[in-house]
Amino acid sequence: MRQLHTLYSSFHRTSISPSIQCQHYITTFPRSNTLQRYAIAASQPFQQNLSTHVLHQKISGARMFILNRPEKLNALNLGMIRNIEPQLKAWEVSKLAKVILMKGTGSGKFCVGDDISAEVLLKVKSKDPDALYFFQEKFGLVQTIATLNTPYVAILDGYALGGATGLFVHCPFRIATEKTIFSLPEASIGAFLSSGSSFFLPKLDGETGTYLALTGDRLQGIDTFFAGIATHYVPSSRLSALEDRLIDLETSEHEIIQRVLEEFVDPVATDKIGFTPVVRETIDRCFKYDSVDEIIGALENEKSTTWIRETKKKIMSMSPTSLCVTLKTLRKAQFMSFNACLKLEFDLIQKYLVTKDFHEGVIAAFLSRPRRKPQWQPSSLEEITDDDIDQLYFNEPSPNALTLPSRLDIIDQYPYSRFALPTEDEVRRAVTGEGAEFGFEGRLKEENDVIEWFEKGHKRKWGVKEKVLDILRRKTVSTEDGLAWKRTL
């Protein structure tokens, strides 16, 4: 097999200084222009019983994937990806499959993400092309999940971290429990968002997607529901009964499955809607900028609080390069389709695989005993310019293009977003009168009218009233002519 040009070769054609190149990159990576081995490898038998890491169940009309690698908290490896995708495609075309469930076993339950240390880092060091095929095939699976017609339900009863997002954030039904823990820790290990996260995060309210990506902050339990990560909140104790109810269904209509899920929702009392109002307003004020330096400056201009200090500390502990590339990607991805986001992420991943920060971050986090603080190169934001980031990561394409299994794409909004809570932007359009597609003339002027409209449209879904009320109290003011949306500076 031909070897990949060293990534340095494309960067030598730019004006970036050799010293900056040497700070970032350490190795070369095998190349295959069309990733021909993708189809060949996928047909090879699994080794070391990797197929047992994902179990399949067929009960009546329900089809289940059970992530079964509890010793690694269900971290995904290439064998698991190759186990899931062909079976998922078979169930998608089967008239007998009414609903597909994805869940995990063990104490960590759902999934802690990709097995970065074993599946990627060690293979990069040995120049094993499987490191790149992992992402090629993973992204193909992600696209398949995102474009399914068969209803797909992800049960997030535990960790749902990093690369695990590809198994659930793009699907119509995402069940959180009191045990759910969501986080995007990629920048803390010198890595980058993947699995379509760059498409999903900008669609969260305000700048919460940017905040989660740059800080790696954890959301837990009910907060994941109100923040838009999950679509439903069901207590862990009710999951068994919920699965039994889904198994008994003889329909694959999404609306009916939505009603079934709502039967098991627990309307718990909460003092915040994902974030406290003060924190949400601060996130929007500080994380709206297009450079990490400006975001940090905005945080420093805020009144010093425990949350401000902790947020700054989290950002400053991350790989400076990862922060800059992540932020730039999120801003670009706002205007891109789902497939375009996957292709951009695949391009960037190839560059990340040979960076010093990626190797340093993974070793420090997963392989060092005791765990140690990573030594980033470059070590500070002051050593990185916007031109450096453009020339190293965006101006030149990587050697391998992503090949997706289907031409199906998502251009703007997810087709089943109506099953989640209303977004801040939807409420804004109702108040300002920009939402003609909602079916009303003019704008909704009174608080109760806005709440009633969304509750009716969402079939009295629990959480709608609480979410809309939180948005109205943060984002609107009362005038003689009714509610008015606050202007942002």
GROMACS .gro file of C-alpha atoms in nm:
model
  489
    1MET     CA    1   0.000   0.000   0.000
    2ARG     CA    2   0.130   0.345  -0.087
    3GLN     CA    3   0.229   0.562   0.207
    4LEU     CA    4   0.071   0.896   0.284
    5HIS     CA    5   0.279   1.201   0.202
    6THR     CA    6   0.398   1.345   0.525
    7LEU     CA    7   0.154   1.613   0.630
    8TYR     CA    8   0.449   1.848   0.642
    9SER     CA    9   0.470   1.847   0.264
   10SER     CA   10   0.154   2.048   0.214
   11PHE     CA   11   0.248   2.292   0.487
   12HIS     CA   12   0.591   2.361   0.337
   13ARG     CA   13   0.406   2.532   0.051
   14THR     CA   14   0.271   2.790   0.294
   15SER     CA   15   0.445   3.085   0.453
   16ILE     CA   16   0.410   2.954   0.807
   17SER     CA   17   0.738   2.936   0.993
   18PRO     CA   18   0.914   2.599   1.023
   19SER     CA   19   0.935   2.646   1.400
   20ILE     CA   20   0.555   2.655   1.426
   21GLN     CA   21   0.534   2.343   1.206
   22CYS     CA   22   0.775   2.161   1.436
   23GLN     CA   23   0.576   2.264   1.742
   24HIS     CA   24   0.260   2.106   1.604
   25TYR     CA   25   0.354   1.792   1.406
   26ILE     CA   26   0.558   1.484   1.491
   27THR     CA   27   0.492   1.201   1.249
   28THR     CA   28   0.354   1.079   0.918
   29PHE     CA   29   0.051   0.868   0.847
   30PRO     CA   30  -0.032   0.596   0.591
   31ARG     CA   31  -0.233   0.706   0.291
   32SER     CA   32  -0.486   0.548   0.064
   33ASN     CA   33  -0.649   0.799  -0.170
   34THR     CA   34  -0.979   0.617  -0.177
   35LEU     CA   35  -0.942   0.421   0.147
   36GLN     CA   36  -0.974   0.105  -0.060
   37ARG     CA   37  -0.912  -0.112   0.242
   38TYR     CA   38  -1.238   0.017   0.394
   39ALA     CA   39  -1.455  -0.229   0.200
   40ILE     CA   40  -1.203  -0.513   0.225
   41ALA     CA   41  -1.154  -0.482   0.600
   42ALA     CA   42  -1.524  -0.454   0.668
   43SER     CA   43  -1.577  -0.797   0.516
   44GLN     CA   44  -1.306  -0.965   0.724
   45PRO     CA   45  -1.403  -1.173   1.030
   46PHE     CA   46  -1.378  -1.009   1.370
   47GLN     CA   47  -1.077  -1.100   1.579
   48GLN     CA   48  -1.056  -1.155   1.955
   49ASN     CA   49  -1.435  -1.193   1.980
   50LEU     CA   50  -1.488  -0.824   1.910
   51SER     CA   51  -1.841  -0.904   1.792
   52THR     CA   52  -1.939  -0.981   2.153
   53HIS     CA   53  -1.870  -0.618   2.241
   54VAL     CA   54  -2.205  -0.533   2.081
   55LEU     CA   55  -2.499  -0.766   2.138
   56HIS     CA   56  -2.810  -0.779   1.918
   57GLN     CA   57  -3.159  -0.860   2.037
   58LYS     CA   58  -3.482  -0.905   1.843
   59ILE     CA   59  -3.799  -0.906   2.052
   60SER     CA   60  -4.129  -0.865   1.865
   61GLY     CA   61  -4.093  -0.543   1.665
   62ALA     CA   62  -3.804  -0.405   1.871
   63ARG     CA   63  -3.442  -0.435   1.765
   64MET     CA   64  -3.169  -0.363   2.021
   65PHE     CA   65  -2.799  -0.289   2.015
   66ILE     CA   66  -2.641  -0.345   2.357
   67LEU     CA   67  -2.289  -0.205   2.398
   68ASN     CA   68  -2.116  -0.481   2.592
   69ARG     CA   69  -1.763  -0.377   2.678
   70PRO     CA   70  -1.807  -0.291   3.048
   71GLU     CA   71  -1.438  -0.330   3.133
   72LYS     CA   72  -1.375  -0.024   2.909
   73LEU     CA   73  -1.702   0.153   2.998
   74ASN     CA   74  -1.824   0.059   2.648
   75ALA     CA   75  -1.557   0.267   2.471
   76LEU     CA   76  -1.595   0.217   2.097
   77ASN     CA   77  -1.341   0.029   1.889
   78LEU     CA   78  -1.333  -0.054   1.520
   79GLY     CA   79  -1.480  -0.399   1.573
   80MET     CA   80  -1.785  -0.250   1.744
   81ILE     CA   81  -1.838  -0.004   1.459
   82ARG     CA   82  -1.818  -0.287   1.206
   83ASN     CA   83  -2.060  -0.488   1.416
   84ILE     CA   84  -2.327  -0.217   1.433
   85GLU     CA   85  -2.343  -0.063   1.088
   86PRO     CA   86  -2.435  -0.364   0.866
   87GLN     CA   87  -2.697  -0.482   1.116
   88LEU     CA   88  -2.840  -0.131   1.144
   89LYS     CA   89  -2.878  -0.113   0.767
   90ALA     CA   90  -3.047  -0.454   0.763
   91TRP     CA   91  -3.296  -0.349   1.029
   92GLU     CA   92  -3.361  -0.021   0.849
   93VAL     CA   93  -3.501  -0.206   0.545
   94SER     CA   94  -3.680  -0.477   0.742
   95LYS     CA   95  -4.058  -0.440   0.763
   96LEU     CA   96  -4.050  -0.639   1.086
   97ALA     CA   97  -3.829  -0.386   1.267
   98LYS     CA   98  -4.055  -0.118   1.419
   99VAL     CA   99  -3.810   0.055   1.654
  100ILE     CA  100  -3.434   0.037   1.714
  101LEU     CA  101  -3.286   0.085   2.062
  102MET     CA  102  -2.924   0.164   2.153
  103LYS     CA  103  -2.811   0.112   2.513
  104GLY     CA  104  -2.515  -0.006   2.719
  105THR     CA  105  -2.428  -0.252   2.993
  106GLY     CA  106  -2.209  -0.222   3.301
  107SER     CA  107  -2.156   0.046   3.564
  108GLY     CA  108  -2.084   0.317   3.306
  109LYS     CA  109  -2.390   0.216   3.107
  110PHE     CA  110  -2.407   0.402   2.776
  111CYS     CA  111  -2.058   0.487   2.637
  112VAL     CA  112  -1.750   0.694   2.729
  113GLY     CA  113  -1.667   0.763   2.364
  114ASP     CA  114  -1.399   0.632   2.130
  115ASP     CA  115  -1.121   0.410   2.262
  116ILE     CA  116  -0.865   0.675   2.176
  117SER     CA  117  -0.559   0.525   2.344
  118ALA     CA  118  -0.588   0.172   2.204
  119GLU     CA  119  -0.782   0.231   1.885
  120VAL     CA  120  -0.609   0.547   1.763
  121LEU     CA  121  -0.290   0.656   1.941
  122LEU     CA  122  -0.110   0.321   1.945
  123LYS     CA  123  -0.203   0.258   1.582
  124VAL     CA  124  -0.081   0.602   1.477
  125LYS     CA  125   0.251   0.535   1.651
  126SER     CA  126   0.288   0.208   1.458
  127LYS     CA  127   0.161   0.373   1.136
  128ASP     CA  128  -0.129   0.129   1.126
  129PRO     CA  129  -0.392   0.265   0.880
  130ASP     CA  130  -0.670   0.124   1.099
  131ALA     CA  131  -0.638   0.446   1.301
  132LEU     CA  132  -0.783   0.638   1.009
  133TYR     CA  133  -1.024   0.365   0.903
  134PHE     CA  134  -1.175   0.384   1.250
  135PHE     CA  135  -1.296   0.737   1.178
  136GLN     CA  136  -1.391   0.663   0.817
  137GLU     CA  137  -1.619   0.380   0.926
  138LYS     CA  138  -1.739   0.556   1.241
  139PHE     CA  139  -1.853   0.857   1.037
  140GLY     CA  140  -2.033   0.628   0.795
  141LEU     CA  141  -2.222   0.479   1.089
  142VAL     CA  142  -2.302   0.826   1.222
  143GLN     CA  143  -2.450   0.930   0.888
  144THR     CA  144  -2.659   0.613   0.878
  145ILE     CA  145  -2.800   0.683   1.226
  146ALA     CA  146  -2.875   1.046   1.141
  147THR     CA  147  -3.071   0.958   0.827
  148LEU     CA  148  -3.267   0.653   0.947
  149ASN     CA  149  -3.637   0.625   0.871
  150THR     CA  150  -3.692   0.360   1.138
  151PRO     CA  151  -3.742   0.520   1.482
  152TYR     CA  152  -3.420   0.507   1.685
  153VAL     CA  153  -3.412   0.546   2.064
  154ALA     CA  154  -3.086   0.599   2.254
  155ILE     CA  155  -3.097   0.527   2.629
  156LEU     CA  156  -2.831   0.740   2.800
  157ASP     CA  157  -2.836   0.577   3.143
  158GLY     CA  158  -2.481   0.672   3.240
  159TYR     CA  159  -2.178   0.820   3.067
  160ALA     CA  160  -2.239   0.977   2.725
  161LEU     CA  161  -1.904   1.135   2.649
  162GLY     CA  162  -1.702   1.261   2.354
  163GLY     CA  163  -1.723   1.036   2.050
  164ALA     CA  164  -2.031   0.862   2.193
  165THR     CA  165  -2.228   1.160   2.059
  166GLY     CA  166  -2.228   0.993   1.718
  167LEU     CA  167  -2.451   0.718   1.855
  168PHE     CA  168  -2.721   0.948   1.990
  169VAL     CA  169  -2.718   1.328   1.931
  170HIS     CA  170  -2.845   1.301   1.573
  171CYS     CA  171  -3.132   1.063   1.649
  172PRO     CA  172  -3.496   1.161   1.719
  173PHE     CA  173  -3.529   1.014   2.070
  174ARG     CA  174  -3.257   1.058   2.335
  175ILE     CA  175  -3.351   0.939   2.684
  176ALA     CA  176  -3.170   1.090   2.982
  177THR     CA  177  -3.195   0.957   3.336
  178GLU     CA  178  -3.070   1.078   3.672
  179LYS     CA  179  -2.748   0.885   3.592
  180THR     CA  180  -2.675   1.059   3.261
  181ILE     CA  181  -2.339   1.239   3.241
  182PHE     CA  182  -2.265   1.433   2.920
  183SER     CA  183  -1.934   1.597   2.836
  184LEU     CA  184  -1.711   1.684   2.541
  185PRO     CA  185  -1.355   1.640   2.676
  186GLU     CA  186  -1.175   1.646   2.340
  187ALA     CA  187  -0.986   1.975   2.391
  188SER     CA  188  -0.853   1.844   2.724
  189ILE     CA  189  -0.663   1.567   2.542
  190GLY     CA  190  -0.544   1.777   2.248
  191ALA     CA  191  -0.809   1.631   2.020
  192PHE     CA  192  -1.101   1.766   1.822
  193LEU     CA  193  -1.478   1.730   1.794
  194SER     CA  194  -1.598   1.441   1.581
  195SER     CA  195  -1.904   1.236   1.488
  196GLY     CA  196  -2.100   1.535   1.363
  197SER     CA  197  -2.074   1.734   1.687
  198SER     CA  198  -1.987   2.043   1.483
  199PHE     CA  199  -2.334   2.020   1.322
  200PHE     CA  200  -2.520   1.954   1.649
  201LEU     CA  201  -2.359   2.203   1.889
  202PRO     CA  202  -2.439   2.528   1.702
  203LYS     CA  203  -2.806   2.430   1.713
  204LEU     CA  204  -2.814   2.439   2.093
  205ASP     CA  205  -2.952   2.754   2.254
  206GLY     CA  206  -2.736   3.065   2.245
  207GLU     CA  207  -2.369   2.990   2.297
  208THR     CA  208  -2.415   2.680   2.512
  209GLY     CA  209  -2.268   2.458   2.239
  210THR     CA  210  -1.956   2.674   2.221
  211TYR     CA  211  -1.930   2.672   2.600
  212LEU     CA  212  -1.956   2.294   2.626
  213ALA     CA  213  -1.699   2.238   2.351
  214LEU     CA  214  -1.439   2.479   2.491
  215THR     CA  215  -1.470   2.393   2.860
  216GLY     CA  216  -1.555   2.023   2.856
  217ASP     CA  217  -1.805   2.101   3.132
  218ARG     CA  218  -2.031   1.818   3.244
  219LEU     CA  219  -2.408   1.823   3.229
  220GLN     CA  220  -2.591   1.566   3.437
  221GLY     CA  221  -2.938   1.419   3.465
  222ILE     CA  222  -3.226   1.660   3.411
  223ASP     CA  223  -2.987   1.936   3.297
  224THR     CA  224  -2.908   1.739   2.979
  225PHE     CA  225  -3.279   1.740   2.896
  226PHE     CA  226  -3.334   2.113   2.940
  227ALA     CA  227  -3.007   2.198   2.764
  228GLY     CA  228  -3.119   2.009   2.452
  229ILE     CA  229  -2.879   1.715   2.471
  230ALA     CA  230  -3.163   1.473   2.552
  231THR     CA  231  -3.522   1.483   2.428
  232HIS     CA  232  -3.683   1.310   2.729
  233TYR     CA  233  -3.612   1.255   3.098
  234VAL     CA  234  -3.710   0.915   3.236
  235PRO     CA  235  -3.601   0.779   3.576
  236SER     CA  236  -3.366   0.483   3.552
  237SER     CA  237  -3.612   0.271   3.750
  238ARG     CA  238  -3.870   0.306   3.471
  239LEU     CA  239  -3.645   0.202   3.182
  240SER     CA  240  -3.733  -0.167   3.199
  241ALA     CA  241  -4.105  -0.092   3.177
  242LEU     CA  242  -4.041   0.157   2.896
  243GLU     CA  243  -3.851  -0.106   2.695
  244ASP     CA  244  -4.136  -0.354   2.746
  245ARG     CA  245  -4.382  -0.095   2.616
  246LEU     CA  246  -4.170  -0.025   2.308
  247ILE     CA  247  -4.134  -0.398   2.244
  248ASP     CA  248  -4.513  -0.434   2.236
  249LEU     CA  249  -4.558  -0.167   1.969
  250GLU     CA  250  -4.673  -0.279   1.627
  251THR     CA  251  -4.603   0.052   1.456
  252SER     CA  252  -4.301   0.249   1.346
  253GLU     CA  253  -4.475   0.587   1.356
  254HIS     CA  254  -4.257   0.842   1.531
  255GLU     CA  255  -4.555   1.029   1.673
  256ILE     CA  256  -4.681   0.719   1.853
  257ILE     CA  257  -4.337   0.644   1.994
  258GLN     CA  258  -4.320   1.004   2.116
  259ARG     CA  259  -4.647   0.957   2.303
  260VAL     CA  260  -4.524   0.632   2.457
  261LEU     CA  261  -4.204   0.795   2.580
  262GLU     CA  262  -4.402   1.077   2.739
  263GLU     CA  263  -4.597   0.820   2.943
  264PHE     CA  264  -4.276   0.735   3.131
  265VAL     CA  265  -4.141   1.087   3.179
  266ASP     CA  266  -4.094   1.205   3.538
  267PRO     CA  267  -4.195   1.574   3.582
  268VAL     CA  268  -3.941   1.647   3.853
  269ALA     CA  269  -3.907   1.986   4.016
  270THR     CA  270  -3.589   2.176   3.927
  271ASP     CA  271  -3.451   2.517   4.014
  272LYS     CA  272  -3.278   2.568   3.679
  273ILE     CA  273  -3.341   2.499   3.313
  274GLY     CA  274  -3.011   2.337   3.217
  275PHE     CA  275  -2.823   2.635   3.359
  276THR     CA  276  -2.919   2.902   3.609
  277PRO     CA  277  -3.043   3.224   3.441
  278VAL     CA  278  -2.730   3.414   3.551
  279VAL     CA  279  -2.496   3.150   3.408
  280ARG     CA  280  -2.692   3.126   3.082
  281GLU     CA  281  -2.675   3.502   3.029
  282THR     CA  282  -2.304   3.503   3.109
  283ILE     CA  283  -2.239   3.218   2.863
  284ASP     CA  284  -2.412   3.410   2.584
  285ARG     CA  285  -2.226   3.733   2.664
  286CYS     CA  286  -1.881   3.578   2.690
  287PHE     CA  287  -1.883   3.293   2.437
  288LYS     CA  288  -2.028   3.486   2.143
  289TYR     CA  289  -1.686   3.592   2.014
  290ASP     CA  290  -1.491   3.437   1.727
  291SER     CA  291  -1.156   3.409   1.905
  292VAL     CA  292  -1.061   3.232   2.227
  293ASP     CA  293  -0.866   3.539   2.340
  294GLU     CA  294  -1.181   3.751   2.317
  295ILE     CA  295  -1.380   3.491   2.511
  296ILE     CA  296  -1.124   3.488   2.790
  297GLY     CA  297  -1.116   3.868   2.788
  298ALA     CA  298  -1.494   3.878   2.821
  299LEU     CA  299  -1.481   3.640   3.117
  300GLU     CA  300  -1.218   3.859   3.282
  301ASN     CA  301  -1.445   4.162   3.240
  302GLU     CA  302  -1.725   3.988   3.431
  303LYS     CA  303  -1.762   4.019   3.806
  304SER     CA  304  -1.542   3.753   3.964
  305THR     CA  305  -1.748   3.457   4.083
  306THR     CA  306  -1.671   3.094   4.152
  307TRP     CA  307  -1.827   3.000   3.817
  308ILE     CA  308  -1.619   3.259   3.628
  309ARG     CA  309  -1.295   3.146   3.794
  310GLU     CA  310  -1.367   2.779   3.731
  311THR     CA  311  -1.463   2.843   3.368
  312LYS     CA  312  -1.140   3.035   3.301
  313LYS     CA  313  -0.940   2.760   3.473
  314LYS     CA  314  -1.102   2.492   3.256
  315ILE     CA  315  -1.030   2.682   2.933
  316MET     CA  316  -0.669   2.756   3.028
  317SER     CA  317  -0.607   2.385   3.100
  318MET     CA  318  -0.705   2.284   2.746
  319SER     CA  319  -0.480   2.249   2.442
  320PRO     CA  320  -0.455   2.604   2.300
  321THR     CA  321  -0.450   2.463   1.949
  322SER     CA  322  -0.756   2.247   2.008
  323LEU     CA  323  -0.944   2.546   2.148
  324CYS     CA  324  -0.869   2.764   1.845
  325VAL     CA  325  -0.950   2.496   1.587
  326THR     CA  326  -1.268   2.392   1.771
  327LEU     CA  327  -1.401   2.747   1.790
  328LYS     CA  328  -1.325   2.820   1.425
  329THR     CA  329  -1.491   2.496   1.318
  330LEU     CA  330  -1.808   2.568   1.517
  331ARG     CA  331  -1.837   2.910   1.354
  332LYS     CA  332  -1.791   2.764   1.005
  333ALA     CA  333  -2.026   2.472   1.071
  334GLN     CA  334  -2.324   2.700   1.145
  335PHE     CA  335  -2.372   2.735   0.771
  336MET     CA  336  -2.286   2.381   0.661
  337SER     CA  337  -2.490   2.068   0.598
  338PHE     CA  338  -2.452   1.755   0.807
  339ASN     CA  339  -2.241   1.570   0.550
  340ALA     CA  340  -2.022   1.876   0.497
  341CYS     CA  341  -1.957   1.888   0.872
  342LEU     CA  342  -1.858   1.521   0.875
  343LYS     CA  343  -1.619   1.580   0.586
  344LEU     CA  344  -1.465   1.882   0.756
  345GLU     CA  345  -1.419   1.687   1.080
  346PHE     CA  346  -1.258   1.396   0.893
  347ASP     CA  347  -1.020   1.638   0.723
  348LEU     CA  348  -0.921   1.792   1.056
  349ILE     CA  349  -0.886   1.458   1.233
  350GLN     CA  350  -0.616   1.352   0.988
  351LYS     CA  351  -0.417   1.660   1.087
  352TYR     CA  352  -0.478   1.603   1.457
  353LEU     CA  353  -0.360   1.243   1.448
  354VAL     CA  354  -0.003   1.359   1.384
  355THR     CA  355   0.009   1.652   1.627
  356LYS     CA  356   0.223   1.660   1.938
  357ASP     CA  357  -0.073   1.781   2.142
  358PHE     CA  358  -0.285   1.478   2.055
  359HIS     CA  359  -0.012   1.234   2.153
  360GLU     CA  360   0.074   1.429   2.467
  361GLY     CA  361  -0.290   1.469   2.572
  362VAL     CA  362  -0.382   1.103   2.530
  363ILE     CA  363  -0.069   0.980   2.707
  364ALA     CA  364  -0.116   1.224   2.997
  365ALA     CA  365  -0.486   1.140   3.038
  366PHE     CA  366  -0.497   0.765   2.976
  367LEU     CA  367  -0.152   0.606   2.980
  368SER     CA  368   0.044   0.790   3.251
  369ARG     CA  369   0.027   0.655   3.606
  370PRO     CA  370  -0.037   0.865   3.799
  371ARG     CA  371  -0.225   1.087   3.558
  372ARG     CA  372  -0.024   1.401   3.485
  373LYS     CA  373  -0.079   1.749   3.348
  374PRO     CA  374  -0.018   1.759   2.970
  375GLN     CA  375   0.255   1.983   2.830
  376TRP     CA  376   0.099   2.151   2.527
  377GLN     CA  377   0.297   2.271   2.225
  378PRO     CA  378   0.245   2.560   2.165
  379SER     CA  379   0.184   2.612   2.536
  380SER     CA  380  -0.025   2.930   2.525
  381LEU     CA  381  -0.276   3.114   2.310
  382GLU     CA  382  -0.027   3.400   2.269
  383GLU     CA  383   0.194   3.171   2.061
  384ILE     CA  384  -0.082   3.098   1.808
  385THR     CA  385  -0.216   3.336   1.545
  386ASP     CA  386  -0.530   3.303   1.338
  387ASP     CA  387  -0.312   3.274   1.029
  388ASP     CA  388  -0.129   2.980   1.190
  389ILE     CA  389  -0.457   2.799   1.246
  390ASP     CA  390  -0.580   2.868   0.892
  391GLN     CA  391  -0.258   2.753   0.729
  392LEU     CA  392  -0.207   2.445   0.943
  393TYR     CA  393  -0.566   2.322   0.956
  394PHE     CA  394  -0.797   2.488   0.704
  395ASN     CA  395  -0.621   2.614   0.392
  396GLU     CA  396  -0.487   2.282   0.266
  397PRO     CA  397  -0.702   1.966   0.243
  398SER     CA  398  -0.586   1.645   0.404
  399PRO     CA  399  -0.474   1.361   0.173
  400ASN     CA  400  -0.783   1.145   0.225
  401ALA     CA  401  -1.141   1.249   0.151
  402LEU     CA  402  -1.430   1.105   0.349
  403THR     CA  403  -1.643   0.855   0.161
  404LEU     CA  404  -1.994   0.829   0.305
  405PRO     CA  405  -2.223   0.529   0.247
  406SER     CA  406  -2.518   0.742   0.133
  407ARG     CA  407  -2.599   1.067  -0.044
  408LEU     CA  408  -2.867   1.141   0.213
  409ASP     CA  409  -2.795   1.466   0.393
  410ILE     CA  410  -2.942   1.706   0.649
  411ILE     CA  411  -2.927   2.059   0.514
  412ASP     CA  412  -3.040   2.270   0.808
  413GLN     CA  413  -3.254   2.130   1.090
  414TYR     CA  414  -3.291   1.772   1.209
  415PRO     CA  415  -3.609   1.619   1.062
  416TYR     CA  416  -3.738   1.510   1.404
  417SER     CA  417  -3.638   1.814   1.610
  418ARG     CA  418  -4.005   1.862   1.701
  419PHE     CA  419  -3.973   1.581   1.956
  420ALA     CA  420  -3.727   1.784   2.161
  421LEU     CA  421  -3.807   2.093   2.366
  422PRO     CA  422  -3.856   2.423   2.181
  423THR     CA  423  -3.537   2.612   2.110
  424GLU     CA  424  -3.462   2.969   2.205
  425ASP     CA  425  -3.467   3.066   1.839
  426GLU     CA  426  -3.815   2.919   1.790
  427VAL     CA  427  -3.945   3.121   2.086
  428ARG     CA  428  -3.778   3.433   1.949
  429ARG     CA  429  -3.952   3.393   1.614
  430ALA     CA  430  -4.287   3.347   1.787
  431VAL     CA  431  -4.239   3.668   1.985
  432THR     CA  432  -4.106   3.876   1.695
  433GLY     CA  433  -4.351   3.742   1.436
  434GLU     CA  434  -4.078   3.592   1.216
  435GLY     CA  435  -4.217   3.241   1.252
  436ALA     CA  436  -4.484   3.230   0.984
  437GLU     CA  437  -4.416   2.858   0.947
  438PHE     CA  438  -4.567   2.809   1.292
  439GLY     CA  439  -4.909   2.876   1.141
  440PHE     CA  440  -5.009   3.202   1.307
  441GLU     CA  441  -5.041   3.553   1.172
  442GLY     CA  442  -4.847   3.832   1.336
  443ARG     CA  443  -4.672   3.771   1.665
  444LEU     CA  444  -4.762   3.634   2.005
  445LYS     CA  445  -4.772   3.925   2.249
  446GLU     CA  446  -4.856   3.770   2.585
  447GLU     CA  447  -4.657   3.526   2.795
  448ASN     CA  448  -4.949   3.286   2.838
  449ASP     CA  449  -5.019   3.292   2.463
  450VAL     CA  450  -4.660   3.194   2.384
  451ILE     CA  451  -4.660   2.912   2.640
  452GLU     CA  452  -4.998   2.782   2.523
  453TRP     CA  453  -4.887   2.786   2.159
  454PHE     CA  454  -4.580   2.574   2.225
  455GLU     CA  455  -4.751   2.339   2.467
  456LYS     CA  456  -5.024   2.272   2.213
  457GLY     CA  457  -4.775   2.226   1.930
  458HIS     CA  458  -4.572   1.981   2.138
  459LYS     CA  459  -4.879   1.783   2.248
  460ARG     CA  460  -4.846   1.891   2.613
  461LYS     CA  461  -4.494   1.750   2.636
  462TRP     CA  462  -4.352   1.788   2.985
  463GLY     CA  463  -4.080   2.052   3.010
  464VAL     CA  464  -4.217   2.278   2.735
  465LYS     CA  465  -4.384   2.521   2.974
  466GLU     CA  466  -4.079   2.537   3.199
  467LYS     CA  467  -3.837   2.588   2.909
  468VAL     CA  468  -4.047   2.854   2.731
  469LEU     CA  469  -4.108   3.043   3.055
  470ASP     CA  470  -3.735   3.048   3.131
  471ILE     CA  471  -3.660   3.184   2.783
  472LEU     CA  472  -3.928   3.454   2.803
  473ARG     CA  473  -3.808   3.576   3.142
  474ARG     CA  474  -3.448   3.598   3.025
  475LYS     CA  475  -3.493   3.727   2.672
  476THR     CA  476  -3.805   3.946   2.665
  477VAL     CA  477  -3.940   4.265   2.824
  478SER     CA  478  -4.302   4.376   2.866
  479THR     CA  479  -4.411   4.682   2.666
  480GLU     CA  480  -4.741   4.853   2.598
  481ASP     CA  481  -4.760   4.648   2.280
  482GLY     CA  482  -4.689   4.318   2.455
  483LEU     CA  483  -4.369   4.116   2.479
  484ALA     CA  484  -4.059   4.246   2.301
  485TRP     CA  485  -3.740   4.051   2.240
  486LYS     CA  486  -3.435   4.207   2.402
  487ARG     CA  487  -3.171   4.340   2.168
  488THR     CA  488  -2.823   4.196   2.210
  489LEU     CA  489  -2.514   4.411   2.180
   0.00000   0.00000   0.00000
